[in-house]
Amino acid sequence: MTTRRRTAILISGRGTNMAALIEAARDPSYPAEIFLVISNIPTAKGLETAAAAGIKSLAVSHKDYLDKSMFEAALSYALNEAKIELICLAGFMRVLSANFVSHWTGRILNIHPSLLPAYRGLDTHKRVLADGMKEHGCTVHFVVSELDAGPIVAQATVPVIDGDTEESLSARVLIAENRLYPEALAKVAKAIAPL
Ligand code: GAR
């Protein structure tokens, strides 16, 4: 029997991508199992969703630590305690240090709301509309110390439609994200060795 990679999801907010990963991993043949959800925002709606799905859910607020290295030490403690092998960032809005990221090289994924390498950073939908782009989308990539710059695992494209607002465009991209992330995690979880 093949084992499933023990996976943690880091969130900061509503957690629709997290919920899509949890749902996919309910299938026993899915190659990753979600063992832990951590939010740096204690009031994040995603924490409630994860707890309701029976997943161990923790708030680790960056505000409770003096600096980033202490915050990351708390994250590492929780990840190690749960014997995590793979991390998915899903709307996690803190930038992780090079030290943390290098420890997880090849085992930490992020989903970003643009067709990378275009539109790294924040406000992607607003910038795509301002530039008059006809296509937009989302990317799952490995996390490296440079923001939104790691190797790409999978992408999905959506059209920009005349009259789109930030809200309508982001809603269309989010549907694509929620489909793409479970596919991308499966691909990576199948490919990596157990820790
Ligand atoms: C998603 O659109 C995700 O791509 C984005 O935050 C949203 C989280 O939604 N992430 C980033 O912008 C990372 N820089 P969710 O909480 O419903 O998954």
XYZ file of C-alpha atoms and ligand atoms in Angstrom:
213
model
C 0.000 0.000 0.000
C 1.360 3.434 -0.859
C 1.308 5.933 1.972
C -0.063 9.421 1.618
C 2.059 12.514 2.189
C 1.209 14.223 5.496
C 0.170 17.741 4.498
C -0.428 21.021 6.327
C -2.305 24.009 4.911
C -1.408 27.557 5.978
C -4.144 30.154 5.598
C -4.999 33.726 6.584
C -8.644 34.061 5.566
C -11.778 32.484 4.147
C -10.056 29.267 3.011
C -11.858 28.214 -0.171
C -8.651 26.712 -1.566
C -8.050 24.963 1.756
C -11.595 23.554 1.621
C -11.000 22.286 -1.929
C -7.830 20.490 -0.784
C -9.583 18.987 2.247
C -12.427 17.783 0.026
C -10.060 16.184 -2.515
C -8.090 14.476 0.262
C -11.237 12.810 1.630
C -10.727 10.252 -1.137
C -8.484 7.561 0.378
C -6.734 7.128 -2.964
C -5.678 10.817 -3.050
C -1.886 10.920 -2.517
C -1.927 13.591 0.229
C -3.704 13.592 3.580
C -4.480 16.879 5.345
C -3.321 16.634 8.955
C -3.162 20.246 10.055
C -4.439 23.723 9.206
C -2.678 26.770 10.661
C -3.864 30.355 10.380
C -1.819 33.390 11.357
C -5.155 35.215 11.788
C -7.060 33.728 14.752
C -10.441 34.917 13.407
C -9.965 33.446 9.911
C -13.144 31.813 8.659
C -11.072 28.988 7.202
C -10.155 27.798 10.710
C -13.826 27.127 11.469
C -14.275 25.336 8.159
C -11.253 23.111 8.845
C -12.366 22.305 12.389
C -15.868 21.437 11.113
C -14.212 19.043 8.638
C -12.461 17.338 11.556
C -8.979 18.647 10.749
C -6.667 19.779 13.557
C -6.757 23.591 13.339
C -4.420 26.008 15.058
C -4.122 29.782 15.247
C -0.484 30.903 15.345
C -0.714 34.673 15.302
C 2.380 36.505 14.065
C 1.350 39.285 16.462
C 2.117 37.053 19.446
C 5.826 36.849 18.554
C 8.566 39.424 18.810
C 9.900 38.818 15.314
C 9.530 36.680 12.226
C 12.039 34.050 13.337
C 10.098 33.433 16.555
C 6.803 33.258 14.643
C 8.371 30.765 12.226
C 9.798 28.726 15.116
C 6.232 28.348 16.406
C 5.052 27.271 12.940
C 7.932 24.773 12.696
C 7.131 23.339 16.109
C 3.518 22.643 15.083
C 4.564 21.261 11.691
C 7.176 18.950 13.195
C 4.881 17.780 15.949
C 2.342 16.715 13.292
C 5.149 15.061 11.246
C 4.244 17.175 8.232
C 5.921 16.299 4.913
C 4.350 18.866 2.596
C 2.980 22.408 3.102
C 0.345 24.182 1.013
C 0.054 27.942 1.356
C -3.550 28.834 0.537
C -4.184 32.542 0.888
C -1.461 32.760 3.554
C -0.603 36.439 3.527
C 2.752 36.498 5.386
C 6.067 36.353 3.541
C 8.159 33.465 4.904
C 11.897 33.907 5.450
C 14.574 32.387 3.205
C 15.643 30.274 6.158
C 12.171 28.754 6.634
C 11.587 28.291 2.905
C 14.958 26.620 2.268
C 14.206 24.055 4.977
C 11.097 23.071 2.969
C 12.572 23.235 -0.545
C 10.497 21.087 -2.925
C 7.891 20.504 -0.206
C 6.097 23.861 -0.006
C 3.522 25.033 -2.539
C 1.606 28.268 -3.016
C -1.364 29.303 -5.127
C -1.182 32.742 -6.692
C -3.978 34.560 -8.530
C -2.178 35.312 -11.811
C -0.443 33.615 -14.696
C 3.073 33.819 -13.255
C 5.616 35.149 -14.036
C 3.131 37.946 -14.863
C 1.655 39.915 -11.959
C 3.602 38.803 -8.938
C 2.535 40.364 -5.631
C -0.782 41.874 -4.570
C -3.835 43.330 -6.384
C -3.427 41.061 -9.392
C -7.032 41.369 -10.616
C -6.974 45.166 -10.437
C -3.695 45.343 -12.372
C -4.858 42.862 -15.027
C -7.982 44.984 -15.630
C -5.987 48.237 -15.681
C -3.669 46.762 -18.328
C -6.594 45.666 -20.521
C -5.457 42.029 -20.549
C -7.698 39.507 -22.307
C -6.500 36.527 -20.286
C -5.868 35.989 -16.602
C -5.620 32.949 -14.356
C -3.825 31.276 -11.500
C -0.634 29.389 -10.782
C 0.453 26.740 -8.293
C 4.199 26.963 -7.749
C 6.911 25.790 -5.383
C 7.798 28.484 -2.866
C 11.314 29.913 -2.975
C 12.700 32.859 -1.061
C 11.937 35.301 -3.886
C 8.233 36.202 -3.775
C 5.996 34.365 -6.306
C 9.060 33.228 -8.251
C 9.434 29.461 -7.683
C 9.101 26.665 -10.254
C 5.600 26.369 -11.687
C 3.641 23.160 -11.031
C 0.356 23.996 -12.826
C -1.587 26.897 -14.295
C -5.172 27.564 -15.366
C -6.315 30.350 -17.669
C -9.596 32.257 -17.547
C -10.873 34.894 -19.975
C -11.249 38.547 -19.013
C -14.750 39.506 -20.151
C -15.885 43.001 -21.249
C -17.399 44.797 -18.273
C -15.527 42.675 -15.710
C -14.995 44.233 -12.298
C -12.370 43.160 -9.786
C -15.110 41.166 -8.057
C -16.378 39.347 -11.148
C -12.869 38.584 -12.368
C -11.587 37.400 -8.987
C -14.657 35.139 -8.610
C -13.899 33.542 -12.018
C -10.236 33.049 -11.104
C -11.175 31.596 -7.700
C -13.281 28.860 -9.351
C -10.216 27.962 -11.430
C -7.985 28.044 -8.308
C -10.269 25.708 -6.394
C -10.017 23.183 -9.270
C -6.316 23.622 -9.939
C -4.858 23.319 -6.433
C -6.095 19.771 -5.710
C -4.705 18.610 -9.087
C -1.358 20.280 -8.436
C -1.046 18.925 -4.891
C -1.802 15.404 -6.148
C 0.933 15.715 -8.769
C 3.535 16.859 -6.210
C 2.466 14.450 -3.446
C 2.835 11.526 -5.870
C 6.288 12.676 -6.930
C 7.998 13.305 -3.584
C 9.559 10.755 -1.271
C 8.306 10.291 2.298
C 10.276 12.254 4.897
C -6.709 33.274 -3.392
O -7.172 34.002 -4.491
C -5.208 33.088 -3.476
O -4.741 32.878 -4.786
C -4.720 34.398 -2.939
O -5.560 34.669 -1.845
C -6.842 34.093 -2.107
C -7.216 33.221 -0.933
O -8.523 32.742 -1.064
N -3.358 34.331 -2.537
C -2.508 35.328 -2.662
O -2.805 36.403 -3.121
C -1.108 35.013 -2.174
N -0.236 36.096 -2.462
P -9.035 31.549 -0.174
O -8.741 31.937 1.280
O -10.517 31.492 -0.426
O -8.313 30.300 -0.575
